[in-house]
Coordinates of C-alpha atoms and ligand atoms in Angstrom, one line a residue:
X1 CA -81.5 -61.8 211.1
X2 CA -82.3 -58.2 209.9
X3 CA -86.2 -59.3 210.8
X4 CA -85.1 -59.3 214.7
X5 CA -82.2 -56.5 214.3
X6 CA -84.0 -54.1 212.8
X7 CA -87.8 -54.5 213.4
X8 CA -87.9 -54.3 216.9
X9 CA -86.0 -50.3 216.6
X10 CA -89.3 -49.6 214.4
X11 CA -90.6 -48.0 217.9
X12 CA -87.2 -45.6 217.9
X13 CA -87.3 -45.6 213.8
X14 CA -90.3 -45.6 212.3
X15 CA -89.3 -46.5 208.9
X16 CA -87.9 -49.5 210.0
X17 CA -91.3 -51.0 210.0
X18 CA -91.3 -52.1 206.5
X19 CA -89.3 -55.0 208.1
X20 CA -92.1 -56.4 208.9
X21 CA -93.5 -56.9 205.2
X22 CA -92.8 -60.0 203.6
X23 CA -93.0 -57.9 200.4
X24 CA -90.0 -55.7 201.3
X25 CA -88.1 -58.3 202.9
X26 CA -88.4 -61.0 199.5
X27 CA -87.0 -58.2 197.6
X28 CA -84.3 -57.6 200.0
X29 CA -83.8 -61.6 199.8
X30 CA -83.8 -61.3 195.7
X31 CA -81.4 -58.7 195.7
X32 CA -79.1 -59.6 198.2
X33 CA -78.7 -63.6 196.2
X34 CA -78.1 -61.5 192.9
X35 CA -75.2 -59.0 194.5
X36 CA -73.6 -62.3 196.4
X37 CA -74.1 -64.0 193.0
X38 CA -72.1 -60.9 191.1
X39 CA -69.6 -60.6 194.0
X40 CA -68.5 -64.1 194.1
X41 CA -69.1 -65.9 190.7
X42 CA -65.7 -64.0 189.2
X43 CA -63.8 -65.3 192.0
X44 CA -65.4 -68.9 192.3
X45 CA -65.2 -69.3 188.5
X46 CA -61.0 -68.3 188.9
X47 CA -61.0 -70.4 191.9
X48 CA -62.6 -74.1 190.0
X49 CA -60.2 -73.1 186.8
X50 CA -56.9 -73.2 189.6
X51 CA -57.9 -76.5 191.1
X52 CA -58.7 -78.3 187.7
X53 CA -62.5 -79.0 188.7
X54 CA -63.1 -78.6 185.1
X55 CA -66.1 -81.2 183.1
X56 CA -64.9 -83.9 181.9
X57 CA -67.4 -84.4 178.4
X58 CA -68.7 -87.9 177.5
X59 CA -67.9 -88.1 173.7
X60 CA -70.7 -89.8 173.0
X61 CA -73.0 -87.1 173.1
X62 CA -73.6 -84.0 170.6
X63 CA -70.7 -83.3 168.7
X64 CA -70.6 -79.7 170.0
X65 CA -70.3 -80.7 173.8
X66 CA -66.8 -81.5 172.8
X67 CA -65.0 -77.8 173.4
X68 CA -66.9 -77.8 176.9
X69 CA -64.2 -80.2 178.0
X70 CA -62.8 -78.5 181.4
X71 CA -65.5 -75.7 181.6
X72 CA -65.7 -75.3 185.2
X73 CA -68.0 -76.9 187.4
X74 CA -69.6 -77.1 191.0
X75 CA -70.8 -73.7 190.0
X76 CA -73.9 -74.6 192.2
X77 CA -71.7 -74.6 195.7
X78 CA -72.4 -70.3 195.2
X79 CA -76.2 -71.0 194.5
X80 CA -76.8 -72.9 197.2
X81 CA -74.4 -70.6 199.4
X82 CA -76.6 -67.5 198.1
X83 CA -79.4 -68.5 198.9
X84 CA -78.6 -69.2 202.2
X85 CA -77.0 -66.6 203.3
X86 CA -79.4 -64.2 201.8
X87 CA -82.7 -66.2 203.5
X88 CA -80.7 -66.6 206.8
X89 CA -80.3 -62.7 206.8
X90 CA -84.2 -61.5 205.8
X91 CA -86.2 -64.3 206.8
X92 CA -87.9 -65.1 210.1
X93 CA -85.7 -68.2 211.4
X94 CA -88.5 -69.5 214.1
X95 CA -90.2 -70.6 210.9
X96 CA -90.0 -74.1 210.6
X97 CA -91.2 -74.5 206.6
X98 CA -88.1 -72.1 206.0
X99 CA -85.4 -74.8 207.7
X100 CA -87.2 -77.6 205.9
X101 CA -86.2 -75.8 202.6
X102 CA -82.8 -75.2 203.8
X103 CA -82.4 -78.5 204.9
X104 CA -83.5 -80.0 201.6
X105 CA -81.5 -77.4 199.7
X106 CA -78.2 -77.8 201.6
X107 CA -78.8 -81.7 201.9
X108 CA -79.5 -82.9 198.4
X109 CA -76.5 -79.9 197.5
X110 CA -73.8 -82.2 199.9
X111 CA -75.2 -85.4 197.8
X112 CA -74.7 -83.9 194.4
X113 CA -71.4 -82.3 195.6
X114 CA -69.9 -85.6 197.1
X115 CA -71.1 -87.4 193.1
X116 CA -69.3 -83.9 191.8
X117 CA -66.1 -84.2 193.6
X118 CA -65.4 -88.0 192.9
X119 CA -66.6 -87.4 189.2
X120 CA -64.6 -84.5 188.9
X121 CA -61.7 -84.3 191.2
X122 CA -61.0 -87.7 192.3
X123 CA -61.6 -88.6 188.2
X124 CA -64.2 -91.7 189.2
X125 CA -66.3 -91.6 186.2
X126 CA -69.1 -93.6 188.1
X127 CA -69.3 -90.8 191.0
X128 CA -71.1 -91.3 193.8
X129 CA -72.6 -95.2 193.8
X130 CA -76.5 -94.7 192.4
X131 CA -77.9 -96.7 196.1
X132 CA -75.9 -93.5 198.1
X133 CA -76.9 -91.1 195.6
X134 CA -80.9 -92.3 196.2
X135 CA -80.3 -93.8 199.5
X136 CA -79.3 -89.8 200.8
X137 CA -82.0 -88.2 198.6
X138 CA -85.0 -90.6 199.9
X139 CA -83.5 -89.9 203.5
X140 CA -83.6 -86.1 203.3
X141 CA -86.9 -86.2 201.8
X142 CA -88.1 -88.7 203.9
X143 CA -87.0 -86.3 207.4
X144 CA -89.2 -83.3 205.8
X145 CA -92.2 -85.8 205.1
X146 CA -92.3 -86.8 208.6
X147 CA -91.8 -83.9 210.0
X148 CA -94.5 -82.7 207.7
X149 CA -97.2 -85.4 208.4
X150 CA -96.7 -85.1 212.0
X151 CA -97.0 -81.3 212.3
X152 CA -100.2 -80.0 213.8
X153 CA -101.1 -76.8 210.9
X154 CA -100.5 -78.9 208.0
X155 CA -102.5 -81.2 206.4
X156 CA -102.1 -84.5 204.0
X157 CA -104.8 -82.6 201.6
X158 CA -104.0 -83.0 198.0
X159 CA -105.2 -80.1 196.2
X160 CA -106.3 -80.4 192.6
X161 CA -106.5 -77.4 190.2
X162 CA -109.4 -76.5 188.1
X163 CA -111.5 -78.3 190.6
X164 CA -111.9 -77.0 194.3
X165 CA -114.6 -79.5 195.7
X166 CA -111.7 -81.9 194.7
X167 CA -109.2 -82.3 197.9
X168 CA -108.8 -86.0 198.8
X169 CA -107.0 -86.4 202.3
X170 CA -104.7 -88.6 201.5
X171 CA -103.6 -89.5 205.3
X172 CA -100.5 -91.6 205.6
X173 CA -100.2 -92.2 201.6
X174 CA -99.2 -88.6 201.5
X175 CA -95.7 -89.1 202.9
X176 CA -94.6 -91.1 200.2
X177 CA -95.9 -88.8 197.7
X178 CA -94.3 -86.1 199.1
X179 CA -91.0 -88.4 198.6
X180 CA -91.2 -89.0 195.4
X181 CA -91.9 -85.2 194.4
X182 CA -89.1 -84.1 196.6
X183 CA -86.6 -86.8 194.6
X184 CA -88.7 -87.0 191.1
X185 CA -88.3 -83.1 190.7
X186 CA -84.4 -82.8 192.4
X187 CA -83.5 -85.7 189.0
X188 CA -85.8 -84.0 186.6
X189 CA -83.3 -80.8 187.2
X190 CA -80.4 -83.0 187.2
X191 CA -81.4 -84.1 183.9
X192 CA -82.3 -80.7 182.4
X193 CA -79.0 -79.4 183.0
X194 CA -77.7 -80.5 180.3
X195 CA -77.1 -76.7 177.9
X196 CA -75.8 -73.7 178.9
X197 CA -78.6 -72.0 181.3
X198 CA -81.1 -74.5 180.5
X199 CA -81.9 -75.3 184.3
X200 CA -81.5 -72.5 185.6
X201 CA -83.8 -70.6 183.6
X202 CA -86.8 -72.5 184.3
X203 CA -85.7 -73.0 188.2
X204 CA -86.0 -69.1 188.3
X205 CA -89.2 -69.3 186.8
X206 CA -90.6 -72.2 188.8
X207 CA -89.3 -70.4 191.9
X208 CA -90.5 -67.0 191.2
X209 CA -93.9 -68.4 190.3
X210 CA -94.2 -70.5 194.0
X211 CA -92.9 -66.9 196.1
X212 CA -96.5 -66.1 194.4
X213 CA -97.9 -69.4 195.2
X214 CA -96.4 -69.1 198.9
X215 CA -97.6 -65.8 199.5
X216 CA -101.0 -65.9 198.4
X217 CA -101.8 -69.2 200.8
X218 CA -100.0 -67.9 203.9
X219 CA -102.1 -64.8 203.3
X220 CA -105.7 -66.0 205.4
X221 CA -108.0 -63.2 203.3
X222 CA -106.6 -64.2 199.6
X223 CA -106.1 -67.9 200.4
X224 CA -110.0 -68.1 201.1
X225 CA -111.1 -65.4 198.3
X226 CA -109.3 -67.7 196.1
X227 CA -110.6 -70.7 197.5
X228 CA -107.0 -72.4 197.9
X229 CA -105.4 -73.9 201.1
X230 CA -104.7 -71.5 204.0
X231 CA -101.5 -72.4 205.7
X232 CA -99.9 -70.1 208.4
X233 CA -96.2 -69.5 207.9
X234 CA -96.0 -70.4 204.6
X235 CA -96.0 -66.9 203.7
X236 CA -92.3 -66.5 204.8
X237 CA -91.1 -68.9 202.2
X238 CA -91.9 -66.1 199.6
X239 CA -88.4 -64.7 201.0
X240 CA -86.4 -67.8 200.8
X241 CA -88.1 -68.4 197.0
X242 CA -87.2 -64.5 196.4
X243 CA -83.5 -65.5 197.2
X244 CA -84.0 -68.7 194.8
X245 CA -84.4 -66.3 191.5
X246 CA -82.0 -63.7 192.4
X247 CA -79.1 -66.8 193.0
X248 CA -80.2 -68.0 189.8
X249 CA -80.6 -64.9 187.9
X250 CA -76.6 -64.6 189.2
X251 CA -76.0 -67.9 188.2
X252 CA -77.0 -67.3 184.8
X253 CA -74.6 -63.8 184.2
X254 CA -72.3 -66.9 184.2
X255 CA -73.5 -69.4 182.8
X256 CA -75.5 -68.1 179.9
X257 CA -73.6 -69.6 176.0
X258 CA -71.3 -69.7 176.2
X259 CA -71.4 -71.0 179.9
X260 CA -67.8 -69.8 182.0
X261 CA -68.9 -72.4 184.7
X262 CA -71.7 -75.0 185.2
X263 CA -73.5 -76.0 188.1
X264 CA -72.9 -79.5 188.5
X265 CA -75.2 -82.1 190.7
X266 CA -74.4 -79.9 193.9
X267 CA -76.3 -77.3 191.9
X268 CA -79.3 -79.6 190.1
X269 CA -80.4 -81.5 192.7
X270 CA -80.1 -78.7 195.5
X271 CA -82.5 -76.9 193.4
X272 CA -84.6 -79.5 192.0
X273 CA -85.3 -80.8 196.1
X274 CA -85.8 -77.4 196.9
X275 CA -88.6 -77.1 194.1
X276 CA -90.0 -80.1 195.2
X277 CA -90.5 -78.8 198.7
X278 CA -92.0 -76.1 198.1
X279 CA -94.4 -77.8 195.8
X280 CA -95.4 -79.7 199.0
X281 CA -95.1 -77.2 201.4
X282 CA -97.7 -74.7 199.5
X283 CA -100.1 -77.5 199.1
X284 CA -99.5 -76.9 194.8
X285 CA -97.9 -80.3 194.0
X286 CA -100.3 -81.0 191.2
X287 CA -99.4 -77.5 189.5
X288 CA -95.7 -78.2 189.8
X289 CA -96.1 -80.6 186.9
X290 CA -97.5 -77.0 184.9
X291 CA -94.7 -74.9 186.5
X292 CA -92.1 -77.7 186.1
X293 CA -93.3 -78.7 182.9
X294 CA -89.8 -78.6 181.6
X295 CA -88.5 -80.7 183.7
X296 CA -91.2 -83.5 183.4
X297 CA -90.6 -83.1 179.5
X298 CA -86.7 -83.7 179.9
X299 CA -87.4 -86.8 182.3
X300 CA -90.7 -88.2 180.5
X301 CA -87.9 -87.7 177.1
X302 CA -85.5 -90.2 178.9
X303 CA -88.1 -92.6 180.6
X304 CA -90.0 -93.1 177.1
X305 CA -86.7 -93.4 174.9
X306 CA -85.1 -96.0 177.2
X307 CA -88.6 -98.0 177.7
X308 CA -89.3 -97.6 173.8
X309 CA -85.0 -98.5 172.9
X310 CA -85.5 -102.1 175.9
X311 CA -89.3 -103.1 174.8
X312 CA -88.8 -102.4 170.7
X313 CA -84.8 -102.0 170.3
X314 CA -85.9 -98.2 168.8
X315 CA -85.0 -94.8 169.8
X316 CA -87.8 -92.4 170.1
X317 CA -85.7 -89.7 169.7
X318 CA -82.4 -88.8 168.2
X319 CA -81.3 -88.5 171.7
X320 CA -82.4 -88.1 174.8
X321 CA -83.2 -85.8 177.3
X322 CA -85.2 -83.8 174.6
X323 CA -82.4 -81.1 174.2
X324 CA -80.1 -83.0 172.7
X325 CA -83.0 -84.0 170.2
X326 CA -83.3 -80.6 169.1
X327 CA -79.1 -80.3 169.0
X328 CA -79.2 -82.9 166.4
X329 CA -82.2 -81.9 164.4
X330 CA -79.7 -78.9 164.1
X331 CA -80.8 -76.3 166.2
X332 CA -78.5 -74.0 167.8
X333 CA -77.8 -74.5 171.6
X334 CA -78.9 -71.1 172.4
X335 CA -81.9 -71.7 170.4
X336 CA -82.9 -74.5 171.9
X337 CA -82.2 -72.8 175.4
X338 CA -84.2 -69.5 174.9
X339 CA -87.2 -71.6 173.5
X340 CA -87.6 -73.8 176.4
X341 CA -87.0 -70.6 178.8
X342 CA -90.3 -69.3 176.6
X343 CA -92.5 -72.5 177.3
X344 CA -91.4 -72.5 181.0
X345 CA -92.6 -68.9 181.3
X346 CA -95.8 -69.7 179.4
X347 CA -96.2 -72.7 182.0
X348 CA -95.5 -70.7 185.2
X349 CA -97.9 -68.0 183.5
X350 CA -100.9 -71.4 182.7
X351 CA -100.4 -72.5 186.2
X352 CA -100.8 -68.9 187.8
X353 CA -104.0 -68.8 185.5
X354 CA -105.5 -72.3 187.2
X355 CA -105.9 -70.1 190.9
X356 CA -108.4 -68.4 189.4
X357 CA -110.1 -70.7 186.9
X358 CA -111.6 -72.9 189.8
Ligands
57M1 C1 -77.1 -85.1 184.2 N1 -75.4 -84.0 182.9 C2 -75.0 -83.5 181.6 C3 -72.7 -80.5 184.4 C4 -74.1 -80.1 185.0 C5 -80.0 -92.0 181.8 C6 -79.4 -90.9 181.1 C7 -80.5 -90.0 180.5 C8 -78.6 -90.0 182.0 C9 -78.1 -88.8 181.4 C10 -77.0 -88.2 182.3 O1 -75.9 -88.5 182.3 N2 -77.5 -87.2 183.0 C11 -76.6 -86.5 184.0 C12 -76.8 -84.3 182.9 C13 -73.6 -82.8 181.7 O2 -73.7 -81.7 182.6 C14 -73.0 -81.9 183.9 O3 -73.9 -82.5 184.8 C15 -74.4 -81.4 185.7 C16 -75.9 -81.6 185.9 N3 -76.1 -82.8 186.6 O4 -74.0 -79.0 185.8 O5 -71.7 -80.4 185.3 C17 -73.2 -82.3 180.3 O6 -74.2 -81.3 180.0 C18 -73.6 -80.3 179.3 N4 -73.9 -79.0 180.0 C19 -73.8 -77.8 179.2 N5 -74.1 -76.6 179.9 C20 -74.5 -76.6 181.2 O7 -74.7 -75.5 181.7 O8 -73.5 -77.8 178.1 C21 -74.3 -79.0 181.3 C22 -74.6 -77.8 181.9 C23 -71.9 -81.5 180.4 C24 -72.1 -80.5 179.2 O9 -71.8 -81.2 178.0 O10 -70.8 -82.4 180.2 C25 -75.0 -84.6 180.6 O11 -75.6 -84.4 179.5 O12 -74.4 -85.6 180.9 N6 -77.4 -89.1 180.1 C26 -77.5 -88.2 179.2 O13 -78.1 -87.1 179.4 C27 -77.0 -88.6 177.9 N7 -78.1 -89.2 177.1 C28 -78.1 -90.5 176.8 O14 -77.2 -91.3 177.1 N8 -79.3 -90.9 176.1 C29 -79.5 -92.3 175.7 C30 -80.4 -93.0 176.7 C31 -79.6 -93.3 178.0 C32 -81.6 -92.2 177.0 C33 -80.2 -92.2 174.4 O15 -80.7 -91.2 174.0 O16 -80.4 -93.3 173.8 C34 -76.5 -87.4 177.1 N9 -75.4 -86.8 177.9 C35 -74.1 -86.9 177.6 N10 -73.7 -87.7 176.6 N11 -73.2 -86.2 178.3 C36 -76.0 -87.8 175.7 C37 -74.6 -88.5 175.8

């Protein structure tokens, strides 16, 4: 919006130029998330605890989950409502790659809100029925791999780190790929949301690391000096990323330990698709498993205790996902917390390392 208000008076104006810079304008996006974040969260938080949309707990998890009973949440209905507003306001809206992540944000967001809202407010414990919880998510995905595949500057290239000779085209066996990243990453969130803050730290991580990522290959002159992908428009997802970490930096004022509201599935798996799509869109799918290492931790955690519990009738660990290991080894929950927000940031900062190291 500002980008055709405001640019254009640059001739009358001159320091209304700096519209032009995606730069300036991710900034704008960052900053505009966080003071939407701040403005709203208070009210949002007062508004869930009036209406009863409060967690119910299972009791069959950690002990200590117990006095989280009511917190409330659906907290992610102002995350994804941030970051829109903010990217609608400082992006460029004739870029396509910026409604693809909007549509995957604000899509997989209904899905988890429509599991939230029969979990939560119509008290079904089962929520939303797993074949319309997939069924949506593979749809959503499946519109932005099409669309994808079938548009004229992108390619079906999958670009390996460490090695730049190494770029298969991977033709019509990319759209499937790009389905299950787009899905695989929006449950790996879903998972990991499972302390106070312990998604949304690494998704502000992950999400500041691919406004880098989308930057650098929508720029032509540093995409080729660093040998990765060039890919016009890309760069203008930098600002839609920018309003990424400054919802979730927001976010986090409220739902750092001990959380006042929690996300919910509207939140995790509007997030986790949006992560996903970028991955795709900025031709670094292979490096989200770096950046998201987190999240392939927390998901590998469930997928190896449930195969190891069915094949040898053992538990790998004490419980799974991984945090809840480390709750009943008896760490602290912020403990555990802080040290996986380390070893995300020390992922983002590996991954940022590999554009050089090729
Ligand atoms: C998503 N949801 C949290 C909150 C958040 C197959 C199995 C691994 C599935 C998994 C599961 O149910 N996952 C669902 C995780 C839940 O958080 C809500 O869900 C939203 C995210 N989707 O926004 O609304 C609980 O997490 C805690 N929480 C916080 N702070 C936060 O900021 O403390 C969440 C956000 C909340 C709150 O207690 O109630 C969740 O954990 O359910 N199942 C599990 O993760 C269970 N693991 C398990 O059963 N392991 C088994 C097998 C199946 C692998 C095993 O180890 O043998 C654990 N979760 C629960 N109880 N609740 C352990 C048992």
């Amino acid at each position: 919006m500002f980008y055709y208000l405001l640019y254009p008076l640059h001739t009358e104006f001159s320091f209304l130029n700096v519209f032009r810079y995606i730069t300036f304008r991710s900034v704008g996006s960052t900053l505009t998330a966080l003071l939407v974040s701040f403005i709203l969260g208070p009210w949002l938080i007062r508004k869930l605890g009036n209406l009863q949309i409060g967690q119910q707990v299972r009791d069959d998890g950690p002990e200590t989950h117990l006095k989280k009973q009511g917190t409330p949440t659906m907290g992610g209905t102002l995350i994804i409502f941030a970051i829109g507003i903010s990217t609608l306001l400082w992006s460029d809206l004739t870029n396509r790659y910026v409604w693809f992540l909007l549509l995957v944000s604000i899509g997989f967001g209904v899905i988890g809100f429509i599991d939230d809202y029969l979990k939560v407010v119509k008290k079904n414990p089962e929520g939303l029925w797993p074949r319309y919880k997939m069924g949506g998510q593979l749809a959503v995905s499946a519109i932005v791999a099409l669309f994808l595949y079938f548009q004229p500057s992108y390619n079906t290239i999958l670009a390996f780190p460490f090695f730049k000779n190494l770029a298969p085209d991977l033709g019509l066996f990319y759209i499937p790929l790009v389905i299950f990243i787009i899905v695989g990453t929006s449950n790996a969130v879903n998972l990991t949301d499972g302390l106070d803050g312990l998604a949304i730290g690494p998704v502000m991580t992950a999400s500041a690391t691919y406004l880098l990522f989308a930057y650098l290959t929508g720029n032509v002159k540093i995409a080729n000096y660093l040998q990765i992908l060039y890919i016009p428009g890309v760069g203008e997802l930098s600002i839609f990323c920018g309003a990424m970490v400054g919802a979730s930096l927001g976010f986090l004022w409220f739902n750092t330990y001990p959380a006042q509201v929690f996300m919910g599935d509207v939140g995790s798996l509007g997030l986790g698709g949006a992560l996903g799509t970028l991955a795709v869109i900025t031709k670094q799918e292979i490096l989200l498993a770096i950046v998201g290492g987190i999240f392939v931790m927390e998901a590998l955690s469930v997928i190896f205790q449930v195969g190891s519990f069915k094949l040898r009738g053992k538990r790998i660990f004490r419980m799974a996902p991984i945090h809840h290991h480390f709750e009943l080894k008896g760490w602290a929950e912020p403990k555990v917390i802080v040290r996986f927000w380390i070893i995300s940031i020390i992922l983002a900062l590996v991954a940022i390392s590999t554009l050089k190291l090729r």
